[in-house]
mmCIF file of C-alpha atoms in Angstrom:
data_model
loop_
_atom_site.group_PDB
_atom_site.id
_atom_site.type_symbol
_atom_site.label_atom_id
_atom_site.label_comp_id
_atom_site.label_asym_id
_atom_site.label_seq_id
_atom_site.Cartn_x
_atom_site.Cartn_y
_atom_site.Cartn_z
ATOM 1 C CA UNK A 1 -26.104 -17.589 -59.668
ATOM 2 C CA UNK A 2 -25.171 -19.607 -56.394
ATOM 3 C CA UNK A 3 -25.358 -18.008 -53.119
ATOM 4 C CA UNK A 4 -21.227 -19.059 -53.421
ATOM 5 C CA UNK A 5 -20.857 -16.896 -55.675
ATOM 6 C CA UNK A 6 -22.901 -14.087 -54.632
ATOM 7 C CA UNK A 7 -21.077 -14.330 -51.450
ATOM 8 C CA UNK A 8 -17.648 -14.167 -53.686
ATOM 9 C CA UNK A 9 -18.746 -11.111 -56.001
ATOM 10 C CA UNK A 10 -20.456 -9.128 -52.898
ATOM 11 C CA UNK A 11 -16.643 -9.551 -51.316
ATOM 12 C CA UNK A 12 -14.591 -7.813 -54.088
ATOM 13 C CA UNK A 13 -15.720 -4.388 -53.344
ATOM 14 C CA UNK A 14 -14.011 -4.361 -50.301
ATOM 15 C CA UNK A 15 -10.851 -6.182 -51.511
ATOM 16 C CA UNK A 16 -10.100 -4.184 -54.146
ATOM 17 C CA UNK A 17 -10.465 -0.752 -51.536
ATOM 18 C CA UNK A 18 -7.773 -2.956 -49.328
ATOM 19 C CA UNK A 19 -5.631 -3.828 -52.296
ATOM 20 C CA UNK A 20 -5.557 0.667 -53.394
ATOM 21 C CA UNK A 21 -4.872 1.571 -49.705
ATOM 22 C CA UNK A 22 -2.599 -0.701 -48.912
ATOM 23 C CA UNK A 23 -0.710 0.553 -52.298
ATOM 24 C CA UNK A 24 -1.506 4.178 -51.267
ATOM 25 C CA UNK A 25 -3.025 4.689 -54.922
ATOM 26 C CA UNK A 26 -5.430 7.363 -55.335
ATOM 27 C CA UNK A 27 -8.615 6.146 -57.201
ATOM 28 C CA UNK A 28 -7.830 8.598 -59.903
ATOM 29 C CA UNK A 29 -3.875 6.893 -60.456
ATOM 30 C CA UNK A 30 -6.068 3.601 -60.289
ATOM 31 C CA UNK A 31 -8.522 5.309 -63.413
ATOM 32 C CA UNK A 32 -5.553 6.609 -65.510
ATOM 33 C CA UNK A 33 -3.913 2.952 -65.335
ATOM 34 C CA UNK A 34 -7.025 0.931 -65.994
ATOM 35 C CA UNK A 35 -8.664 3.299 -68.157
ATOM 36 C CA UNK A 36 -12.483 2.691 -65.979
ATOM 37 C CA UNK A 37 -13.933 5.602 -64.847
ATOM 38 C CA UNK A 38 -13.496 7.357 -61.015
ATOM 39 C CA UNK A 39 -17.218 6.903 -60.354
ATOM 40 C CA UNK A 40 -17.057 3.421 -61.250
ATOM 41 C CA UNK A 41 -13.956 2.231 -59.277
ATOM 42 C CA UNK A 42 -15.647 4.265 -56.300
ATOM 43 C CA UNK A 43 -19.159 2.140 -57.338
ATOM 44 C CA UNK A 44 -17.192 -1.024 -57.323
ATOM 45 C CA UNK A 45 -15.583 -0.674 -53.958
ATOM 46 C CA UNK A 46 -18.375 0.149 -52.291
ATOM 47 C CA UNK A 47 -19.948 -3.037 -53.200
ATOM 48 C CA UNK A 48 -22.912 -0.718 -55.086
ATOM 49 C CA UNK A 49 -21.595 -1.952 -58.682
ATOM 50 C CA UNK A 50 -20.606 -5.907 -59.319
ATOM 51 C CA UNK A 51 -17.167 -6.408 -61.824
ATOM 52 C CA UNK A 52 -17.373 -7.556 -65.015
ATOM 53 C CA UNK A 53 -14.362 -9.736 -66.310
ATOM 54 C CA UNK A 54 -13.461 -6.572 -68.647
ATOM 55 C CA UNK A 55 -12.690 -4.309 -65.085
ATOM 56 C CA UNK A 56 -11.127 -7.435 -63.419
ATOM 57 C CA UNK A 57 -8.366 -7.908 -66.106
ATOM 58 C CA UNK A 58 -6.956 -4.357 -65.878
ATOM 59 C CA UNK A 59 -7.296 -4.179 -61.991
ATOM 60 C CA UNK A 60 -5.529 -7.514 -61.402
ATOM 61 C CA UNK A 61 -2.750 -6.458 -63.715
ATOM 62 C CA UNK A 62 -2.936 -3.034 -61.963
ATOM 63 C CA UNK A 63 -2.345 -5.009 -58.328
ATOM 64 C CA UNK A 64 -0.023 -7.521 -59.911
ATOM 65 C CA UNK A 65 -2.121 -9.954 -58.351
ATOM 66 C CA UNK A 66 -4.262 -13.679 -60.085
ATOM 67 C CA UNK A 67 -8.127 -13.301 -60.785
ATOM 68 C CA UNK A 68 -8.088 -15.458 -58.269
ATOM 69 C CA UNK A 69 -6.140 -13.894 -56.044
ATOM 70 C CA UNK A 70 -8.769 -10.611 -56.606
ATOM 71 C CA UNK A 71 -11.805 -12.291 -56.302
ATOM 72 C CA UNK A 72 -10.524 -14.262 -53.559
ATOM 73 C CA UNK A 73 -11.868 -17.498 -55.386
ATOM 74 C CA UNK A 74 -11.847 -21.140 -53.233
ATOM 75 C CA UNK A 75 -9.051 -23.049 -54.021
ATOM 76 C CA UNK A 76 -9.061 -25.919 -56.462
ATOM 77 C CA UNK A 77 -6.728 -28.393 -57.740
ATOM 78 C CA UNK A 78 -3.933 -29.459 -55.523
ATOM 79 C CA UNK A 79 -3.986 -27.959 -52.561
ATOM 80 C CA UNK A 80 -0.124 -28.517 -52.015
ATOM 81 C CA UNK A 81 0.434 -25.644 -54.846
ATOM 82 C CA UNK A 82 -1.967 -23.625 -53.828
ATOM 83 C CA UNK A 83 -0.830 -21.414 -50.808
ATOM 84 C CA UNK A 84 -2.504 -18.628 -50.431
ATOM 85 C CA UNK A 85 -0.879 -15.208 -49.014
ATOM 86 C CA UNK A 86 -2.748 -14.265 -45.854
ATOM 87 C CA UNK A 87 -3.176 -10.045 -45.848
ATOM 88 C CA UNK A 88 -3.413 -8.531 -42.024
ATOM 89 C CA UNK A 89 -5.010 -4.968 -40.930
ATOM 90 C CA UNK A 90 -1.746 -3.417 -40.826
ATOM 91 C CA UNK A 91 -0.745 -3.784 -44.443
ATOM 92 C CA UNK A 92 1.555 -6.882 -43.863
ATOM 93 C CA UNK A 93 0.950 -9.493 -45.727
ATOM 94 C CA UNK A 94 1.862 -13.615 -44.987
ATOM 95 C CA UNK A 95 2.760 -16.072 -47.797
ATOM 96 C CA UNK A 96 2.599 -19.296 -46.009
ATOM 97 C CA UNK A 97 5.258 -21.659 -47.796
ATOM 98 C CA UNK A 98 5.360 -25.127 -45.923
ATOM 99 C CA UNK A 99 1.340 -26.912 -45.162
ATOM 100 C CA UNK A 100 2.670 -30.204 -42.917
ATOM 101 C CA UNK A 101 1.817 -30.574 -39.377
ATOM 102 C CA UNK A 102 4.634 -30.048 -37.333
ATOM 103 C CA UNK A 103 8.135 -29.294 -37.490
ATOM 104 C CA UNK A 104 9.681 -26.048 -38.892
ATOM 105 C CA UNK A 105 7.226 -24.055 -40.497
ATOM 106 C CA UNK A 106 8.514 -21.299 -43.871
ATOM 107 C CA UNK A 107 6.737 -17.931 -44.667
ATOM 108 C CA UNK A 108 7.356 -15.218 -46.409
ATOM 109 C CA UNK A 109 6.300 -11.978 -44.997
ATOM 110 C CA UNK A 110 5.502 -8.525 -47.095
ATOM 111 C CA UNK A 111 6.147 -5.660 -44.565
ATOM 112 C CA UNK A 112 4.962 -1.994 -45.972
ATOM 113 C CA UNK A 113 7.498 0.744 -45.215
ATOM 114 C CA UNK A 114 7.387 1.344 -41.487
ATOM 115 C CA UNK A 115 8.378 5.207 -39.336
ATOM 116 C CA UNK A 116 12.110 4.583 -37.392
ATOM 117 C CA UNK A 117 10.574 6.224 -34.693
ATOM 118 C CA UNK A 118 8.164 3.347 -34.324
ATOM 119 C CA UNK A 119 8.127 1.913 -30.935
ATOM 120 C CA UNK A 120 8.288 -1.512 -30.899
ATOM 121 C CA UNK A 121 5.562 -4.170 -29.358
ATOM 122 C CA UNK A 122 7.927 -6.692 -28.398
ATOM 123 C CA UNK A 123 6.229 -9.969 -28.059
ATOM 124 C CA UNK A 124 7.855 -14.081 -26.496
ATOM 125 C CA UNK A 125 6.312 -17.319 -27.718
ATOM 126 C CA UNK A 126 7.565 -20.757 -27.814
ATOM 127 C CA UNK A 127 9.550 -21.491 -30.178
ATOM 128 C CA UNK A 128 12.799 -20.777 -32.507
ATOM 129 C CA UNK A 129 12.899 -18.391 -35.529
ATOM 130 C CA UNK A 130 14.954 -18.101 -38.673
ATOM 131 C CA UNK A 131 14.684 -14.873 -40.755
ATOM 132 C CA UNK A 132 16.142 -13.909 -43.982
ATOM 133 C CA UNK A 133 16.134 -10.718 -45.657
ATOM 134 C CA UNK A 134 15.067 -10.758 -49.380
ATOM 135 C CA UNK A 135 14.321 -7.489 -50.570
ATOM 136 C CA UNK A 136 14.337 -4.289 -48.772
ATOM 137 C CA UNK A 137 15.529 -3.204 -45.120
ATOM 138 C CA UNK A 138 14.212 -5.275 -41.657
ATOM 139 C CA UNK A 139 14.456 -3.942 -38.663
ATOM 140 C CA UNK A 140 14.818 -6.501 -35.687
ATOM 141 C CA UNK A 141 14.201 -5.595 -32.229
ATOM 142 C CA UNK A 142 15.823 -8.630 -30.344
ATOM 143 C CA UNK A 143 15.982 -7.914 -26.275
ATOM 144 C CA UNK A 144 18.543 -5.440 -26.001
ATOM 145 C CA UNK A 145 19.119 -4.998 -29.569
ATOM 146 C CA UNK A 146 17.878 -2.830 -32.280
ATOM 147 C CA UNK A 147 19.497 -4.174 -35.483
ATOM 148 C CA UNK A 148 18.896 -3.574 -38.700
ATOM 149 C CA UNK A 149 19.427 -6.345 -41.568
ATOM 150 C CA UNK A 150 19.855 -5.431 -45.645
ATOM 151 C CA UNK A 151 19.168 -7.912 -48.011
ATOM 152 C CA UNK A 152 21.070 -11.225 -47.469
ATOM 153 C CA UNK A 153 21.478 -10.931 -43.999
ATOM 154 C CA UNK A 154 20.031 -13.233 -41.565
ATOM 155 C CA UNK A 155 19.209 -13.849 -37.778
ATOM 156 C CA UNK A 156 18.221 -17.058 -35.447
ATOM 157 C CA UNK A 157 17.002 -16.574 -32.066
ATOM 158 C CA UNK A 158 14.700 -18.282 -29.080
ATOM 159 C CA UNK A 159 11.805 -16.663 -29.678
ATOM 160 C CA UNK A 160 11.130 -16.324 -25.885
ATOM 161 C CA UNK A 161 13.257 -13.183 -26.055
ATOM 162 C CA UNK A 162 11.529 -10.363 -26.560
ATOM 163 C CA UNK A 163 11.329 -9.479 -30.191
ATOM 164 C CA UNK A 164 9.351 -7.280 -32.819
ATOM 165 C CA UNK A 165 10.006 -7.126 -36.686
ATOM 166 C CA UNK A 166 9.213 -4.104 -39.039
ATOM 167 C CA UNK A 167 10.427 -2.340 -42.365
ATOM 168 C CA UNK A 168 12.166 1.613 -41.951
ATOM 169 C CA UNK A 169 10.892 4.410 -43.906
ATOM 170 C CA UNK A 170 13.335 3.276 -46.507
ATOM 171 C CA UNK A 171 10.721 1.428 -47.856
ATOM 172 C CA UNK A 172 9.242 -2.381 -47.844
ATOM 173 C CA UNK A 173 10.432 -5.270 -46.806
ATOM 174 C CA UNK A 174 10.579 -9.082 -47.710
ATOM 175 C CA UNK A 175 11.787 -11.676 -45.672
ATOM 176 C CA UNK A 176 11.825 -15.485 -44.955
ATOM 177 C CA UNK A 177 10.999 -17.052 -41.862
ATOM 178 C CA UNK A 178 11.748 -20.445 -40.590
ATOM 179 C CA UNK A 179 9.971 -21.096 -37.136
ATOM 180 C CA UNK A 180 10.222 -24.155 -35.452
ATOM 181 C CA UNK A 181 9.073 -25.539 -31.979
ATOM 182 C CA UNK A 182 11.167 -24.945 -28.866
ATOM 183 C CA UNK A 183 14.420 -26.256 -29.263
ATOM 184 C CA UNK A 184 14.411 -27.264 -33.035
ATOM 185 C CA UNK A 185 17.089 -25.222 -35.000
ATOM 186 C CA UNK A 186 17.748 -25.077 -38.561
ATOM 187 C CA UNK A 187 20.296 -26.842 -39.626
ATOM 188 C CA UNK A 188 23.273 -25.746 -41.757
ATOM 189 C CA UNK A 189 25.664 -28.397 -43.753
ATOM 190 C CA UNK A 190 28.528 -26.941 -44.411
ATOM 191 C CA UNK A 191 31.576 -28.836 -46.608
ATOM 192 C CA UNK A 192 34.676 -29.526 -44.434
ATOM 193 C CA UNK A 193 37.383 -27.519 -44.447
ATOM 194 C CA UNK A 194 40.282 -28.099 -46.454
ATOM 195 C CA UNK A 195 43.676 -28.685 -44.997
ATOM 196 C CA UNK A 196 46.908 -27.101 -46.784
ATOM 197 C CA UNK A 197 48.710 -28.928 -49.288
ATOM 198 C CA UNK A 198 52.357 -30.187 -47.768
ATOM 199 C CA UNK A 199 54.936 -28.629 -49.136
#
């Protein structure tokens, strides 16, 4: 084998451990759905047992998530379809949906269910932000404001207001963001309105 894919096998131990917590599945939930043993789910995720294609199947439909996607496989073909969701420390996860240089950049972000008592790490950058709730509650610390949106709801501020975004207890959250450089809004056509009929 290559030293590629050494380096790609010796990484799916720890993915698949990131993948269970992040889902808060127990490693004997993850047994009863796959049908592998305890002992070797624990083997594989601690990197002392390498997957066969028989334990990736199961696990990738366990995770709803690609082979490649699991295996965390270099991208091939064009590059333009191929966006790949970005997963952070805290259990959020980033689906980056636009690739050009410049202008207003789309992402989908993958919040897991946050604590309302959360205090909020407002943060400013340049720059103006679009967000639209898919699935799930987002709660929107905006300045002064502590709003939360359901789905279909959506905001636009200057993101050099003091903001922070995170799901409630109610569960997790899916939303669309639009963020473009200082002083570039999204746009919104709207048809003209229609004047009354004379009588």
């Amino acid at each position: 084998m290559t030293e590629a894919v050494n380096r790609t096998l010796d990484a799916v131990g720890p993915r698949l451990k990131q993948l269970r917590l992040r889902r808060e599945v127990t490693l004997a939930d993850l047994a009863a759905e796959t049908g592998i043993s305890i002992s070797t789910l624990s083997r594989l995720e601690s990197g002392l047992r390498r997957p066969t294609l028989e334990q990736l199947l199961p696990l990738a439909g366990a995770y709803g998530v690609t082979l490649d996607e699991l295996v965390d496989a270099p991208p091939t073909g064009n590059p333009r379809i191929n966006l790949r969701p970005i997963a952070c420390g805290d259990g959020m996860v980033i689906l980056p949906l636009t690739r050009r240089p410049g202008g207003i950049q789309a992402y989908k972000f993958v919040l897991p269910a946050g604590r309302d008592d959360q205090v909020p790490d407002l943060r400013t950058h340049e720059g103006y932000d679009w967000a639209y709730v898919l699935n799930g509650r987002l709660r929107l610390v905006l300045g002064d404001h502590d709003l939360v949106l359901e789905p279909g709801e959506a905001a636009e501020f200057d993101t050099r207001t003091p903001h922070w975004f995170g799901a409630t207890s109610a569960g997790p959250v899916e939303f669309l963001s639009l963020i473009g450089k200082q002083g570039e809004r999204v746009h919104v056509r709207a048809a003209p309105r229609r004047t009354p009929a004379a009588t």
